[in-house]
Amino acid sequence: MGKPILILTSVTYAIRAQKLLERRGIRAYIKRNVNGLSSHGCGYGVMVNGDAQVASQILALAGIRVKGIIET
Amino acid sequence: MIYFDNAATSYPKPQKVLFALRDAPRLYGANPGRSGHDMSLKAALKVYEAREIAAKLFHARQVEDVAFTQNCTQANNFAIKGILDKGDHVIISDLEHNSVLRPIHTLSVQGIITYSIAATYPDDDQTVASFRSLIRPNTRLIACTHASNVFGFKLPVREIGELAKEQGIFFLVDAAQTAGVLPIDVQENGIDFLCTSGHKSLYGPTGTGLMITSVGEGLKTSMEGGTGSQSASYSQPQTMPDRFESGTINTVGIIGLETGISYVMNKGLDTIYHHEMRVISEIHRRLSEMGHVLLYTPMPKLGSSLPVLSFNIIGLNSEETVSMLNDAGFALRGGLHCAPLAHEKMGTLETGTARISVGAFNTMKQAAELCAAIKKITA
């Protein structure tokens, strides 16, 4: 099973999410050209090296909405 | 040419800004936030850095509150037309630039809103009382300049912001002349919309501006289009900053603006402001000793004015004065400076004024040379 990708609403939110997760010790990478993202309409993803639910909660607490989670 | 027209746009730009503008198309040439390739993401990251530093300078609640615009006028229009609805009332000051006056007046002429103009005074309490006296039950917005682009008078935005918050009214500050010169804290000052140009005292290139707002997601839009996000939707995204950044953004300009803001932050607003005030004070002192010079701006005072002053030479209109100074090698602006309300207030609507506006690169020597040239014209 691949690493989870959190889907964000824009590149600004994706960058902010990546920076926030990195600060919390979760390795995160911004993704765009990934199967499954295009169905969200030019969505941006942040691939996390860790628990997607934990990462989602961290982002939610910072006001960053996660539209969904896909597995690569 | 010795440049004293920094209230129109700053010149020269810092060397680092020039280098950034030169290098940006080569290093960050892709479309940020659109494609998925590395250069697109690299450009998006660079734009994000610009957002971060702008958010830091003005103490925005979060990075997404910063939307890049073409200029301050566009930012003012986005905010004013985004927040106002039919039946609303607006209060503006008697020092407004047309970038605030015209969109509000246009909405008024269209029968959508009404507006009142608050008189301003040298005494801050009197100015705040003036705004307070005009508040109606349907007042939705107070929009005012932070400082006059013509006369350099500064308004008490902190106190006006407190008044707006107390009354549940949105507060817009046009900081075209003060951003990069005076400290502005949008949260502490209760500013719902901070609108500014990027090319004046933030030392970015022309074609850049900022709208910083924590209520952007609830605003109506006046321009819609591609944002590189939520593209399946027919509707403009609600999320900031995309809601107000349709179409390919001015990456090169934004990178230049980021470098300009870095310059200001590294040098220190206080250092820049004190230097500029020393220069304008020296000019004021010299001009006040010339018999044929009419000064409309009182002696500049730290904390209550900007390094901007207006004058006329008796017997000449302002355009003639600046034309003669241009011939002598000095760049100033004459006329109404797009601020008819301020001229009505000061009784200079017919003549206009010659304006001297100081920037970080002006020197005391240049001040002396300018005054010598003015003295020669008056002789």
XYZ file of C-alpha atoms in Angstrom:
451
model
C 0.000 0.000 0.000
C 1.297 3.466 -0.895
C 1.430 6.566 1.180
C -1.756 8.570 1.781
C -2.333 11.874 0.071
C -4.443 14.538 1.744
C -6.375 16.596 -0.786
C -6.355 20.367 -0.236
C -8.344 23.112 -1.924
C -5.489 25.122 -3.403
C -1.752 25.309 -3.799
C -1.609 27.933 -1.035
C -3.274 25.573 1.407
C -1.115 22.691 0.209
C 2.070 24.652 0.899
C 0.808 25.816 4.260
C -0.206 22.257 5.140
C 3.156 20.871 4.136
C 5.024 23.447 6.193
C 2.790 22.865 9.212
C 3.125 19.069 9.075
C 6.892 19.318 8.678
C 7.016 21.535 11.753
C 5.088 18.834 13.615
C 7.615 16.213 12.562
C 5.549 14.612 9.782
C 7.337 14.387 6.457
C 5.052 15.795 3.792
C 5.370 16.364 0.051
C 3.194 18.419 -2.256
C 1.677 16.393 -5.086
C -0.262 17.386 -8.162
C 0.162 14.859 -10.965
C -1.390 11.896 -9.197
C -4.185 9.562 -10.266
C -7.300 10.407 -8.324
C -6.512 14.050 -7.738
C -7.920 15.271 -11.021
C -11.391 14.118 -10.075
C -11.274 16.807 -7.402
C -10.764 19.458 -10.074
C -7.162 20.623 -10.088
C -6.751 19.564 -6.493
C -3.489 19.719 -4.672
C -2.339 16.935 -2.484
C 0.082 16.556 0.356
C 1.546 13.090 0.618
C 2.341 12.255 4.206
C 4.811 9.834 5.633
C 2.670 8.893 8.584
C -0.878 8.526 9.838
C -3.256 10.403 7.532
C -5.894 10.824 10.220
C -3.428 12.383 12.625
C -2.191 14.703 9.869
C -5.785 15.651 9.001
C -6.513 16.504 12.612
C -3.429 18.715 12.826
C -4.519 20.563 9.716
C -8.131 20.868 10.877
C -7.002 22.459 14.125
C -5.110 25.048 12.058
C -8.186 25.787 9.972
C -7.012 23.897 6.908
C -9.801 21.840 5.373
C -8.902 18.426 3.950
C -11.258 17.546 1.094
C -10.413 13.907 1.133
C -7.721 11.286 1.435
C -6.546 8.999 -1.334
C -4.087 6.144 -1.306
C -1.419 5.940 -3.979
C 17.142 63.811 -12.201
C 16.618 64.047 -8.450
C 13.437 62.209 -7.548
C 10.934 63.537 -5.012
C 7.799 61.792 -6.306
C 7.823 58.746 -4.050
C 4.133 59.080 -3.180
C 3.380 58.246 -6.827
C 5.841 55.382 -6.869
C 9.174 54.916 -5.189
C 12.358 55.444 -7.143
C 14.954 54.118 -7.254
C 14.164 50.578 -6.208
C 16.680 48.779 -3.996
C 19.386 46.933 -5.922
C 18.145 43.588 -4.592
C 14.706 44.276 -6.029
C 16.213 44.989 -9.432
C 18.179 41.740 -9.279
C 15.095 39.794 -8.211
C 13.091 41.241 -11.100
C 15.869 40.391 -13.515
C 16.224 36.801 -12.308
C 12.592 35.880 -11.632
C 11.539 35.002 -15.202
C 14.496 32.663 -15.517
C 14.266 31.001 -12.104
C 10.496 31.018 -11.588
C 9.204 31.215 -15.137
C 6.407 28.653 -14.876
C 2.798 29.370 -13.957
C 2.478 29.028 -10.166
C -0.328 26.888 -8.815
C -1.383 25.575 -12.184
C 0.720 22.711 -13.417
C 2.228 19.910 -11.409
C 5.793 20.059 -12.644
C 8.697 21.123 -10.501
C 9.117 24.635 -11.889
C 5.438 25.429 -11.358
C 5.670 24.276 -7.762
C 8.920 26.203 -7.283
C 7.186 29.357 -8.489
C 4.207 28.662 -6.216
C 6.528 28.248 -3.239
C 8.186 31.570 -4.042
C 4.806 33.302 -4.235
C 3.897 31.685 -0.918
C 7.047 33.181 0.609
C 5.871 36.599 -0.560
C 2.505 35.969 1.080
C 4.224 34.925 4.283
C 6.378 38.013 4.535
C 3.437 40.319 3.768
C 1.373 38.532 6.427
C 4.233 38.995 8.874
C 4.730 42.688 8.130
C 1.075 43.514 8.667
C 0.406 40.813 11.279
C -2.300 39.129 9.228
C -4.210 36.351 10.952
C -2.961 33.808 8.435
C -1.095 33.610 5.149
C -4.235 33.016 3.058
C -5.590 36.399 4.117
C -3.069 37.996 1.757
C -4.339 38.414 -1.815
C -2.109 39.923 -4.462
C -3.677 42.567 -6.657
C -2.529 44.814 -9.477
C -2.451 47.882 -7.263
C -4.133 49.525 -4.308
C -7.055 50.707 -6.412
C -7.940 47.150 -7.375
C -7.679 46.070 -3.748
C -9.984 48.897 -2.653
C -12.482 48.004 -5.380
C -12.454 44.310 -4.481
C -13.090 45.090 -0.829
C -15.659 47.866 -1.292
C -17.709 46.119 -3.967
C -17.314 42.784 -2.222
C -18.694 43.798 1.148
C -21.419 46.320 0.314
C -25.029 45.436 -0.395
C -28.062 47.426 -1.412
C -29.151 49.815 1.299
C -25.786 50.001 3.042
C -24.230 53.235 4.245
C -20.517 54.027 4.172
C -18.379 56.645 5.902
C -15.209 57.913 4.270
C -12.863 60.742 5.239
C -12.417 64.111 3.585
C -8.896 63.136 2.529
C -9.725 60.157 0.336
C -7.967 59.322 -2.883
C -10.176 58.556 -5.860
C -9.379 54.873 -5.403
C -11.759 54.912 -2.439
C -14.003 57.815 -3.393
C -14.845 56.703 -6.921
C -15.968 53.123 -6.280
C -18.091 54.332 -3.369
C -19.488 57.261 -5.309
C -20.243 54.947 -8.245
C -22.237 52.602 -6.006
C -24.069 55.630 -4.680
C -24.929 56.927 -8.149
C -26.209 53.459 -9.026
C -28.603 53.726 -6.077
C -27.009 50.840 -4.231
C -25.536 52.632 -1.224
C -25.357 56.017 0.449
C -22.250 57.572 1.913
C -21.108 60.364 4.215
C -17.834 62.219 4.351
C -16.274 62.698 7.765
C -14.313 65.877 8.363
C -10.839 65.266 9.761
C -8.918 67.488 12.174
C -5.433 67.890 13.602
C -6.927 66.654 16.877
C -7.440 62.877 16.718
C -10.313 62.844 19.203
C -12.184 65.361 17.094
C -11.627 63.222 14.004
C -12.957 60.104 15.723
C -15.967 62.079 17.013
C -16.585 63.213 13.461
C -16.756 59.624 12.234
C -18.912 58.633 15.197
C -21.430 61.387 14.508
C -22.106 60.004 11.036
C -22.840 56.414 12.018
C -26.330 55.224 11.102
C -28.079 51.936 11.820
C -27.257 50.796 8.267
C -23.595 51.866 8.276
C -21.720 48.802 7.098
C -18.285 50.148 6.285
C -15.851 52.850 7.332
C -13.237 53.307 4.620
C -10.429 55.749 5.144
C -6.945 56.522 4.098
C -4.211 55.966 6.648
C -2.627 59.235 5.552
C -3.239 61.855 2.904
C -1.278 61.360 -0.283
C -1.338 65.132 -0.840
C -0.745 66.784 2.514
C 0.773 64.001 4.602
C -1.822 64.202 7.397
C -2.141 60.903 9.237
C -5.492 59.639 10.501
C -5.944 57.842 13.851
C -6.730 54.438 12.374
C -6.343 52.617 15.667
C -9.060 54.745 17.286
C -11.289 54.641 14.206
C -10.827 50.868 14.141
C -11.921 50.673 17.778
C -14.989 52.728 16.935
C -15.823 50.451 14.006
C -15.451 47.314 16.133
C -17.552 48.785 18.923
C -20.331 49.526 16.421
C -20.016 46.252 14.454
C -18.937 48.077 11.302
C -16.385 46.769 8.816
C -13.198 48.831 8.599
C -11.108 49.398 5.478
C -7.775 51.204 5.564
C -6.169 52.505 2.402
C -2.497 52.255 3.290
C -1.079 53.155 -0.105
C 1.073 55.865 1.448
C 1.905 54.289 4.781
C 2.659 50.622 4.140
C 6.404 50.312 4.594
C 6.673 53.626 6.434
C 4.461 53.249 9.500
C 3.812 50.039 11.438
C 0.394 48.551 10.671
C -1.089 45.678 12.659
C -4.359 44.589 11.083
C -5.433 42.533 14.078
C -4.537 45.047 16.757
C -6.087 47.922 14.809
C -9.295 46.077 13.963
C -8.706 46.391 10.231
C -10.960 44.128 8.173
C -9.469 45.241 4.856
C -5.950 46.535 4.472
C -5.442 47.711 0.919
C -2.125 48.948 -0.356
C 0.065 49.296 -3.366
C 3.269 47.300 -3.554
C 5.273 49.799 -5.552
C 5.460 52.744 -3.188
C 7.090 52.372 0.216
C 7.170 48.587 -0.048
C 9.635 49.075 -2.933
C 8.163 46.462 -5.248
C 7.560 47.115 -8.946
C 4.504 48.813 -10.409
C 1.668 46.394 -11.078
C 1.664 45.050 -7.533
C -0.721 45.572 -4.652
C -2.218 43.781 -1.682
C -5.606 43.190 -0.140
C -5.301 41.663 3.314
C -8.570 40.529 4.798
C -9.826 37.925 7.214
C -13.335 38.064 5.742
C -12.439 37.407 2.103
C -14.411 34.175 1.843
C -17.666 36.023 2.441
C -17.117 38.729 -0.155
C -18.783 39.086 -3.528
C -16.339 38.938 -6.408
C -16.065 41.355 -9.278
C -13.721 39.167 -11.304
C -13.971 35.428 -11.752
C -11.937 32.914 -13.686
C -9.280 30.261 -13.551
C -7.546 29.839 -10.249
C -5.898 26.452 -10.714
C -8.076 25.125 -7.918
C -11.487 23.425 -7.657
C -11.625 23.583 -11.433
C -14.601 21.248 -11.822
C -16.819 23.838 -10.207
C -18.571 26.468 -12.326
C -18.430 28.802 -9.348
C -15.559 30.907 -8.135
C -13.798 29.230 -5.179
C -14.767 30.590 -1.789
C -11.304 30.027 -0.408
C -8.778 32.783 -0.055
C -6.633 33.945 -1.715
C -7.924 32.183 -4.856
C -11.253 33.984 -4.593
C -9.505 37.207 -5.587
C -6.658 35.904 -7.710
C -8.286 34.780 -10.942
C -6.042 34.416 -13.930
C -2.292 34.043 -14.002
C -0.801 36.170 -11.266
C 2.081 38.596 -11.626
C 4.764 36.205 -10.402
C 7.675 38.431 -11.372
C 6.145 41.477 -9.743
C 5.235 39.531 -6.609
C 8.804 38.259 -6.293
C 10.010 41.840 -6.665
C 7.518 42.905 -4.019
C 8.717 40.194 -1.648
C 12.256 41.473 -2.061
C 11.071 45.028 -1.483
C 9.275 44.050 1.722
C 12.425 42.217 2.854
C 14.387 45.389 2.217
C 11.973 47.406 4.349
C 11.947 44.861 7.163
C 15.727 44.518 7.203
C 16.291 48.249 7.203
C 13.515 48.793 9.719
C 10.378 50.893 9.307
C 11.422 53.142 12.123
C 14.804 53.842 10.545
C 13.232 54.592 7.169
C 10.503 56.784 8.640
C 12.864 58.817 10.813
C 15.242 59.364 7.908
C 12.466 60.490 5.584
C 11.022 62.777 8.239
C 14.423 64.430 8.763
C 14.629 65.129 5.033
C 11.084 66.482 4.704
C 11.478 68.572 7.860
C 14.591 70.192 6.427
C 12.730 70.954 3.202
C 9.821 72.380 5.164
C 12.154 74.556 7.257
C 13.829 75.982 4.173
C 10.577 76.558 2.262
C 8.943 78.246 5.239
C 11.664 80.899 5.068
C 10.837 81.761 1.441
C 8.461 84.660 1.056
C 6.785 83.534 -2.173
C 6.081 79.976 -1.100
C 2.677 78.925 0.219
C 2.979 75.849 2.429
C -0.187 73.849 3.003
C 1.359 71.220 5.228
C 2.361 72.200 8.771
C 5.861 71.328 9.993
C 5.985 67.519 9.714
C 5.678 65.870 13.088
C 6.782 62.347 13.956
C 3.816 60.094 14.509
C 1.206 62.393 13.072
C 2.387 63.010 9.533
C 4.082 61.452 6.572
C 7.182 62.657 4.710
C 4.939 64.403 2.187
C 4.223 68.106 1.785
C 2.300 70.333 -0.568
C 3.149 73.874 -1.585
C 2.632 76.471 -4.277
C 4.682 79.385 -5.483
C 2.707 82.616 -5.499
C 1.888 83.608 -9.059
C 2.353 80.129 -10.514
C -0.017 77.227 -10.716
C 1.257 73.911 -9.442
C 1.795 72.419 -12.893
C 3.942 75.370 -13.915
C 6.002 74.982 -10.765
C 6.705 71.292 -11.261
C 7.415 71.883 -14.953
C 10.065 74.472 -14.075
C 11.508 72.133 -11.476
C 11.549 69.332 -14.021
C 13.614 71.574 -16.284
C 15.945 72.134 -13.345
C 16.325 68.359 -12.851
C 13.806 67.584 -10.118
C 10.892 65.136 -10.307
C 7.817 66.302 -8.378
C 4.116 66.027 -9.018
C 1.654 68.889 -9.446
C -2.123 69.055 -9.804
C -4.762 67.293 -7.747
C -2.993 63.981 -7.110
C -6.275 62.083 -7.702
C -7.595 63.433 -4.401
C -10.205 66.139 -5.039
C -11.738 65.822 -1.574
C -8.441 66.718 0.079
C -8.099 69.780 -2.150
C -11.666 70.873 -1.434
C -10.823 70.657 2.249
C -7.651 72.719 1.889
C -9.006 75.222 -0.648
C -6.617 74.171 -3.395
C -9.061 72.596 -5.840
C -8.522 75.354 -8.398
C -4.751 75.580 -8.207
C -3.721 72.102 -7.233
C -0.471 71.817 -5.322
C 3.126 70.911 -5.988
C 3.943 67.859 -3.916
C 7.261 66.768 -2.474
C 7.321 63.161 -1.302
C 10.451 61.689 0.212
C 11.700 58.122 -0.093
C 14.339 56.045 1.614
C 16.999 57.038 -0.905
C 16.599 60.809 -0.685
C 19.371 62.690 1.089
C 19.739 65.951 2.984
C 21.966 67.191 0.180
C 19.180 66.562 -2.341
C 16.795 68.412 -0.030
C 19.075 71.432 -0.013
C 19.445 71.309 -3.789
C 15.689 71.124 -4.298
C 15.096 74.079 -2.015
C 17.774 76.072 -3.826
C 16.014 75.372 -7.121
C 12.664 76.460 -5.690
C 14.247 79.610 -4.297
C 15.675 80.387 -7.715
C 12.191 80.127 -9.264
C 10.756 82.466 -6.646
C 13.512 85.048 -7.116
